[in-house]
mmCIF file of C-alpha atoms and ligand atoms in Angstrom:
data_model
loop_
_atom_site.group_PDB
_atom_site.id
_atom_site.type_symbol
_atom_site.label_atom_id
_atom_site.label_comp_id
_atom_site.label_asym_id
_atom_site.label_seq_id
_atom_site.Cartn_x
_atom_site.Cartn_y
_atom_site.Cartn_z
ATOM 1 C CA MET E 1 3.755 -13.680 12.806
ATOM 2 C CA ARG E 2 2.464 -10.691 10.526
ATOM 3 C CA LYS E 3 4.042 -10.970 7.371
ATOM 4 C CA LYS E 4 7.014 -8.403 6.406
ATOM 5 C CA ILE E 5 6.229 -6.636 3.309
ATOM 6 C CA VAL E 6 8.067 -3.612 1.470
ATOM 7 C CA ALA E 7 6.343 -2.876 -1.680
ATOM 8 C CA GLY E 8 7.556 -0.257 -4.709
ATOM 9 C CA ASN E 9 5.119 2.146 -5.667
ATOM 10 C CA TRP E 10 6.388 3.239 -9.184
ATOM 11 C CA LYS E 11 3.593 5.766 -9.923
ATOM 12 C CA MET E 12 3.301 6.975 -13.389
ATOM 13 C CA ASN E 13 7.493 6.509 -14.057
ATOM 14 C CA LYS E 14 9.646 4.630 -16.346
ATOM 15 C CA SER E 15 9.739 3.957 -19.933
ATOM 16 C CA HIS E 16 8.706 0.175 -20.981
ATOM 17 C CA ASP E 17 12.499 -0.512 -21.524
ATOM 18 C CA GLU E 18 13.150 1.389 -17.750
ATOM 19 C CA ALA E 19 10.510 -0.689 -16.531
ATOM 20 C CA ILE E 20 11.932 -4.135 -17.840
ATOM 21 C CA GLU E 21 15.493 -3.188 -16.412
ATOM 22 C CA LEU E 22 14.334 -2.375 -12.632
ATOM 23 C CA ILE E 23 12.426 -5.482 -12.369
ATOM 24 C CA GLN E 24 15.272 -7.593 -13.757
ATOM 25 C CA SER E 25 17.532 -5.729 -11.409
ATOM 26 C CA ILE E 26 15.228 -6.475 -8.359
ATOM 27 C CA ALA E 27 14.874 -10.263 -9.546
ATOM 28 C CA ALA E 28 18.434 -10.516 -9.428
ATOM 29 C CA SER E 29 19.162 -8.918 -6.053
ATOM 30 C CA SER E 30 19.334 -11.094 -2.400
ATOM 31 C CA TYR E 31 17.248 -10.189 0.340
ATOM 32 C CA GLU E 32 16.071 -11.853 3.222
ATOM 33 C CA GLU E 33 13.736 -14.633 2.391
ATOM 34 C CA SER E 34 10.879 -13.740 4.885
ATOM 35 C CA ILE E 35 10.422 -10.577 3.401
ATOM 36 C CA HIS E 36 7.924 -10.250 0.752
ATOM 37 C CA LEU E 37 8.342 -7.973 -2.102
ATOM 38 C CA ILE E 38 5.700 -6.790 -3.736
ATOM 39 C CA VAL E 39 6.202 -4.145 -6.759
ATOM 40 C CA PHE E 40 3.179 -1.564 -8.602
ATOM 41 C CA PRO E 41 4.141 -0.962 -11.988
ATOM 42 C CA PRO E 42 2.121 1.421 -14.611
ATOM 43 C CA THR E 43 -0.434 -1.116 -15.591
ATOM 44 C CA VAL E 44 0.636 -1.008 -19.158
ATOM 45 C CA TYR E 45 3.466 -2.806 -17.963
ATOM 46 C CA VAL E 46 1.782 -5.569 -15.570
ATOM 47 C CA SER E 47 1.416 -8.023 -18.218
ATOM 48 C CA GLU E 48 5.084 -8.281 -19.411
ATOM 49 C CA ILE E 49 6.517 -8.200 -15.713
ATOM 50 C CA THR E 50 4.160 -11.075 -14.262
ATOM 51 C CA LYS E 51 6.203 -13.403 -16.885
ATOM 52 C CA ILE E 52 9.152 -12.184 -15.245
ATOM 53 C CA THR E 53 8.788 -12.599 -11.831
ATOM 54 C CA ALA E 54 7.197 -15.705 -12.189
ATOM 55 C CA SER E 55 10.067 -17.828 -11.297
ATOM 56 C CA THR E 56 10.074 -15.583 -8.428
ATOM 57 C CA GLU E 57 8.579 -14.564 -4.979
ATOM 58 C CA ILE E 58 8.064 -11.151 -6.252
ATOM 59 C CA SER E 59 4.610 -10.301 -6.130
ATOM 60 C CA VAL E 60 2.613 -7.594 -8.563
ATOM 61 C CA GLY E 61 -0.357 -4.911 -7.972
ATOM 62 C CA VAL E 62 -1.947 -2.170 -10.211
ATOM 63 C CA GLN E 63 -2.011 1.083 -8.614
ATOM 64 C CA ASN E 64 -5.604 1.178 -9.264
ATOM 65 C CA SER E 65 -8.711 -0.551 -10.382
ATOM 66 C CA SER E 66 -12.159 0.088 -11.487
ATOM 67 C CA GLN E 67 -14.910 -0.401 -8.971
ATOM 68 C CA TYR E 68 -16.629 -1.574 -11.732
ATOM 69 C CA ASP E 69 -16.890 -5.455 -12.821
ATOM 70 C CA ALA E 70 -17.273 -5.196 -16.796
ATOM 71 C CA GLY E 71 -18.866 -3.042 -19.159
ATOM 72 C CA ALA E 72 -18.924 0.757 -20.723
ATOM 73 C CA TYR E 73 -16.376 2.216 -18.139
ATOM 74 C CA THR E 74 -14.255 3.997 -20.525
ATOM 75 C CA GLY E 75 -10.685 4.163 -19.774
ATOM 76 C CA GLU E 76 -11.239 1.525 -16.876
ATOM 77 C CA VAL E 77 -9.307 -1.308 -16.048
ATOM 78 C CA SER E 78 -11.183 -4.257 -14.152
ATOM 79 C CA SER E 79 -9.448 -6.094 -11.460
ATOM 80 C CA SER E 80 -10.638 -9.396 -12.751
ATOM 81 C CA MET E 81 -8.822 -8.328 -16.072
ATOM 82 C CA ILE E 82 -5.847 -7.619 -13.811
ATOM 83 C CA LYS E 83 -5.897 -11.235 -12.349
ATOM 84 C CA SER E 84 -6.056 -12.317 -15.952
ATOM 85 C CA ILE E 85 -2.732 -11.265 -16.866
ATOM 86 C CA GLY E 86 -1.169 -12.335 -13.303
ATOM 87 C CA ALA E 87 -1.707 -9.496 -10.737
ATOM 88 C CA GLU E 88 -2.367 -10.111 -7.447
ATOM 89 C CA TYR E 89 -2.702 -6.677 -5.238
ATOM 90 C CA ALA E 90 -3.828 -3.003 -5.726
ATOM 91 C CA LEU E 91 -3.488 -0.305 -4.023
ATOM 92 C CA VAL E 92 -6.408 1.670 -3.195
ATOM 93 C CA GLY E 93 -7.098 4.778 -1.997
ATOM 94 C CA HIS E 94 -3.503 5.896 -2.571
ATOM 95 C CA SER E 95 -3.438 10.048 -1.841
ATOM 96 C CA GLU E 96 -2.531 11.385 -5.084
ATOM 97 C CA ARG E 97 -6.134 9.574 -6.301
ATOM 98 C CA ARG E 98 -7.634 10.999 -3.339
ATOM 99 C CA GLU E 99 -6.387 14.126 -3.992
ATOM 100 C CA TYR E 100 -5.819 14.630 -7.722
ATOM 101 C CA PHE E 101 -8.583 11.736 -8.937
ATOM 102 C CA ASN E 102 -11.099 13.044 -6.391
ATOM 103 C CA GLU E 103 -11.569 9.653 -4.572
ATOM 104 C CA GLN E 104 -13.646 9.332 -1.902
ATOM 105 C CA ASN E 105 -14.351 6.706 0.840
ATOM 106 C CA ASP E 106 -17.943 4.840 -0.314
ATOM 107 C CA GLU E 107 -16.187 4.611 -3.729
ATOM 108 C CA LEU E 108 -13.250 2.951 -2.182
ATOM 109 C CA ALA E 109 -14.847 0.308 -0.342
ATOM 110 C CA GLN E 110 -16.507 -0.437 -3.587
ATOM 111 C CA LYS E 111 -13.049 -0.779 -4.820
ATOM 112 C CA VAL E 112 -12.325 -2.628 -2.259
ATOM 113 C CA ASN E 113 -14.932 -5.055 -2.560
ATOM 114 C CA GLN E 114 -14.086 -5.662 -6.459
ATOM 115 C CA LEU E 115 -10.703 -6.424 -5.911
ATOM 116 C CA LEU E 116 -11.900 -9.311 -2.791
ATOM 117 C CA SER E 117 -14.469 -10.767 -5.325
ATOM 118 C CA ASP E 118 -11.811 -11.137 -7.948
ATOM 119 C CA GLY E 119 -9.322 -12.611 -5.540
ATOM 120 C CA LEU E 120 -6.813 -9.856 -5.329
ATOM 121 C CA THR E 121 -5.496 -8.220 -2.307
ATOM 122 C CA PRO E 122 -6.431 -4.566 -1.766
ATOM 123 C CA VAL E 123 -3.973 -2.418 0.015
ATOM 124 C CA TYR E 124 -5.715 0.220 1.368
ATOM 125 C CA CYS E 125 -3.748 3.562 1.753
ATOM 126 C CA CYS E 126 -4.738 6.130 4.348
ATOM 127 C CA GLY E 127 -3.072 9.433 5.869
ATOM 128 C CA GLU E 128 -3.673 13.092 6.374
ATOM 129 C CA VAL E 129 -2.716 15.943 5.051
ATOM 130 C CA LEU E 130 -0.504 18.333 7.219
ATOM 131 C CA LYS E 131 -3.018 20.775 8.254
ATOM 132 C CA GLU E 132 -5.066 17.779 9.818
ATOM 133 C CA ARG E 133 -2.192 17.011 11.742
ATOM 134 C CA GLU E 134 -1.097 20.676 12.540
ATOM 135 C CA ASP E 135 -5.378 20.931 13.596
ATOM 136 C CA GLU E 136 -4.522 17.408 15.750
ATOM 137 C CA ASN E 137 -7.104 16.215 14.162
ATOM 138 C CA HIS E 138 -4.935 13.445 12.119
ATOM 139 C CA PHE E 139 -6.380 10.161 14.643
ATOM 140 C CA ASN E 140 -10.021 11.853 13.382
ATOM 141 C CA ILE E 141 -8.907 11.280 9.552
ATOM 142 C CA ILE E 142 -7.471 7.814 10.084
ATOM 143 C CA LYS E 143 -9.884 6.208 12.141
ATOM 144 C CA ASN E 144 -12.741 7.589 8.928
ATOM 145 C CA GLN E 145 -10.604 6.590 6.356
ATOM 146 C CA ILE E 146 -10.425 3.326 7.696
ATOM 147 C CA GLU E 147 -13.928 2.960 8.793
ATOM 148 C CA GLU E 148 -15.536 3.893 5.551
ATOM 149 C CA GLY E 149 -13.264 2.261 3.151
ATOM 150 C CA VAL E 150 -12.935 -1.935 4.937
ATOM 151 C CA PHE E 151 -14.711 -1.766 8.132
ATOM 152 C CA HIS E 152 -18.011 -2.838 6.313
ATOM 153 C CA LEU E 153 -15.962 -6.102 5.417
ATOM 154 C CA ASN E 154 -16.402 -9.500 7.244
ATOM 155 C CA GLU E 155 -13.508 -11.189 9.391
ATOM 156 C CA ASN E 156 -12.369 -13.038 6.609
ATOM 157 C CA GLN E 157 -12.036 -10.318 4.072
ATOM 158 C CA ILE E 158 -10.207 -7.776 6.268
ATOM 159 C CA GLN E 159 -7.312 -10.501 7.029
ATOM 160 C CA ASN E 160 -6.993 -10.473 2.917
ATOM 161 C CA CYS E 161 -6.285 -7.100 3.186
ATOM 162 C CA ILE E 162 -2.758 -5.231 3.449
ATOM 163 C CA LEU E 163 -3.269 -1.535 5.441
ATOM 164 C CA ALA E 164 -0.621 1.583 4.512
ATOM 165 C CA TYR E 165 -0.441 4.126 6.176
ATOM 166 C CA GLU E 166 1.115 7.156 4.188
ATOM 167 C CA PRO E 167 0.923 10.809 6.151
ATOM 168 C CA VAL E 168 0.698 12.952 2.967
ATOM 169 C CA TRP E 169 2.996 15.592 3.895
ATOM 170 C CA ALA E 170 5.791 12.855 3.893
ATOM 171 C CA ILE E 171 4.988 11.925 0.693
ATOM 172 C CA GLY E 172 8.014 12.909 -2.102
ATOM 173 C CA THR E 173 8.552 15.390 0.217
ATOM 174 C CA GLY E 174 11.965 13.644 1.839
ATOM 175 C CA VAL E 175 10.453 15.161 4.957
ATOM 176 C CA THR E 176 9.166 11.390 6.832
ATOM 177 C CA ALA E 177 7.060 10.339 9.857
ATOM 178 C CA SER E 178 9.572 10.220 12.816
ATOM 179 C CA SER E 179 9.793 6.506 14.008
ATOM 180 C CA GLY E 180 7.531 7.754 16.590
ATOM 181 C CA GLN E 181 4.928 9.340 15.006
ATOM 182 C CA ALA E 182 4.891 5.737 12.759
ATOM 183 C CA GLN E 183 4.150 4.050 15.219
ATOM 184 C CA GLU E 184 1.843 6.053 16.982
ATOM 185 C CA MET E 185 -0.095 6.493 13.959
ATOM 186 C CA HIS E 186 0.482 2.355 13.655
ATOM 187 C CA GLN E 187 -0.949 1.441 16.767
ATOM 188 C CA PHE E 188 -3.718 3.685 16.358
ATOM 189 C CA ILE E 189 -4.765 2.061 13.245
ATOM 190 C CA ARG E 190 -4.325 -1.082 15.596
ATOM 191 C CA SER E 191 -6.643 -0.646 17.947
ATOM 192 C CA LEU E 192 -9.148 0.664 15.821
ATOM 193 C CA LEU E 193 -9.113 -3.254 14.169
ATOM 194 C CA VAL E 194 -8.316 -4.692 17.361
ATOM 195 C CA GLU E 195 -12.284 -2.941 18.583
ATOM 196 C CA LYS E 196 -13.794 -3.830 15.270
ATOM 197 C CA TYR E 197 -12.401 -7.274 14.818
ATOM 198 C CA GLY E 198 -10.904 -8.681 18.021
ATOM 199 C CA ILE E 199 -6.854 -9.050 18.467
ATOM 200 C CA ASP E 200 -5.985 -12.265 16.673
ATOM 201 C CA VAL E 201 -7.686 -10.824 13.785
ATOM 202 C CA ALA E 202 -6.022 -7.070 14.247
ATOM 203 C CA ASP E 203 -2.695 -9.245 15.110
ATOM 204 C CA SER E 204 -2.781 -10.573 11.715
ATOM 205 C CA ILE E 205 -3.142 -7.654 9.264
ATOM 206 C CA SER E 206 0.134 -5.849 7.722
ATOM 207 C CA ILE E 207 0.313 -2.528 8.282
ATOM 208 C CA LEU E 208 2.830 -0.231 5.914
ATOM 209 C CA TYR E 209 4.286 2.762 6.309
ATOM 210 C CA GLY E 210 4.723 4.994 3.722
ATOM 211 C CA GLY E 211 6.454 8.765 2.936
ATOM 212 C CA SER E 212 10.108 9.116 2.206
ATOM 213 C CA CYS E 213 10.989 6.155 3.380
ATOM 214 C CA LYS E 214 14.737 5.447 2.262
ATOM 215 C CA PRO E 215 17.698 2.940 3.126
ATOM 216 C CA SER E 216 18.707 5.484 5.603
ATOM 217 C CA ASN E 217 15.502 5.519 7.750
ATOM 218 C CA ALA E 218 13.924 2.377 7.284
ATOM 219 C CA LYS E 219 15.381 0.306 9.896
ATOM 220 C CA GLU E 220 14.277 2.792 12.495
ATOM 221 C CA LEU E 221 11.071 2.454 10.914
ATOM 222 C CA PHE E 222 10.566 -0.776 10.509
ATOM 223 C CA GLY E 223 11.801 -1.543 14.120
ATOM 224 C CA ASN E 224 8.740 -0.224 15.535
ATOM 225 C CA PRO E 225 6.420 -2.898 16.738
ATOM 226 C CA ASP E 226 3.033 -2.104 14.578
ATOM 227 C CA VAL E 227 5.243 -1.048 11.345
ATOM 228 C CA ASP E 228 4.932 -4.795 9.363
ATOM 229 C CA GLY E 229 6.865 -2.969 6.171
ATOM 230 C CA GLY E 230 6.854 -0.010 3.747
ATOM 231 C CA LEU E 231 4.892 1.390 0.568
ATOM 232 C CA ILE E 232 8.128 2.945 -0.925
ATOM 233 C CA GLY E 233 7.506 5.711 -3.885
ATOM 234 C CA GLY E 234 11.115 7.182 -4.821
ATOM 235 C CA ALA E 235 13.121 4.796 -3.629
ATOM 236 C CA SER E 236 11.712 1.915 -5.239
ATOM 237 C CA LEU E 237 12.676 3.026 -8.746
ATOM 238 C CA VAL E 238 16.225 2.452 -7.998
ATOM 239 C CA ALA E 239 16.644 -1.660 -7.343
ATOM 240 C CA GLU E 240 19.226 -0.950 -5.155
ATOM 241 C CA ASP E 241 17.468 1.340 -3.447
ATOM 242 C CA PHE E 242 14.361 -0.845 -2.641
ATOM 243 C CA ILE E 243 16.721 -3.900 -1.801
ATOM 244 C CA ALA E 244 18.525 -1.876 1.038
ATOM 245 C CA ILE E 245 14.772 -0.875 2.446
ATOM 246 C CA ALA E 246 13.673 -4.793 2.158
ATOM 247 C CA ASN E 247 17.214 -5.861 4.064
ATOM 248 C CA SER E 248 16.453 -2.950 6.713
ATOM 249 C CA PHE E 249 14.574 -5.037 9.233
ATOM 250 C CA GLY E 250 15.774 -6.354 12.343
HETATM 251 P P1 LIG T 1 7.669 8.312 -1.413
HETATM 252 O O1 LIG T 1 6.403 7.533 -1.707
HETATM 253 O O2 LIG T 1 8.123 7.366 -0.799
HETATM 254 O O3 LIG T 1 8.201 8.699 -2.936
HETATM 255 O O4 LIG T 1 7.193 9.289 -0.669
HETATM 256 C C1 LIG T 1 5.130 6.871 -1.022
HETATM 257 C C2 LIG T 1 3.832 6.666 -1.500
HETATM 258 O O5 LIG T 1 3.346 7.706 -2.551
HETATM 259 O O6 LIG T 1 3.948 5.350 -1.689
#
């Protein structure tokens, strides 16, 4: 059985006090035990947040990490540092990192390697922009992002990754991929995994959907056989909404 995961990407939001209040509200909420919750706060708050989540089943991750091990890389935070403050997950290649920080697949592959070698779980994100979908090029784009970002990994390594499909045109726009569009792409991603690693490995990897996922549409999205949960942006900033999404599995 694949893990059902609901992950909250807080992006560059919340003051220190607001961030602590948010995690405390999430930690105090009740949700289906079989669902794994992960929060991705801004890195500066992670140390304090992991102390709060230590007595819960909630996991913590960061939104970005360096592809380098250590040394003279001003402004960067390494995966071993992240691990040492209690985080276990890291987003890799979120579309905002690809777009605003020009992150390319080869650099993202290095980040994945660095995280795995430090014992963290990468959540590798992929997604097409609107033009690519309109041009009916979306399957090629996703194939390329997946192949170049994670297909150098061996069977064991890929099973320590989570994938997230986030159509860029649906992120923060209020436009959600239809349930059918989400399932179609998730099924395609899983078929790539089957081809490369075989059915057993492909069946064990969680693929999350992201892009304007909210309490009103989560149930339909999560009802799809290849959608194993969500990577939630805006709605993860309100504890009630985040928990309502976590309680949306059938
Ligand atoms: P959104 O963001 O839920 O606000 O669309 C999703 C994401 O960027 O991870």
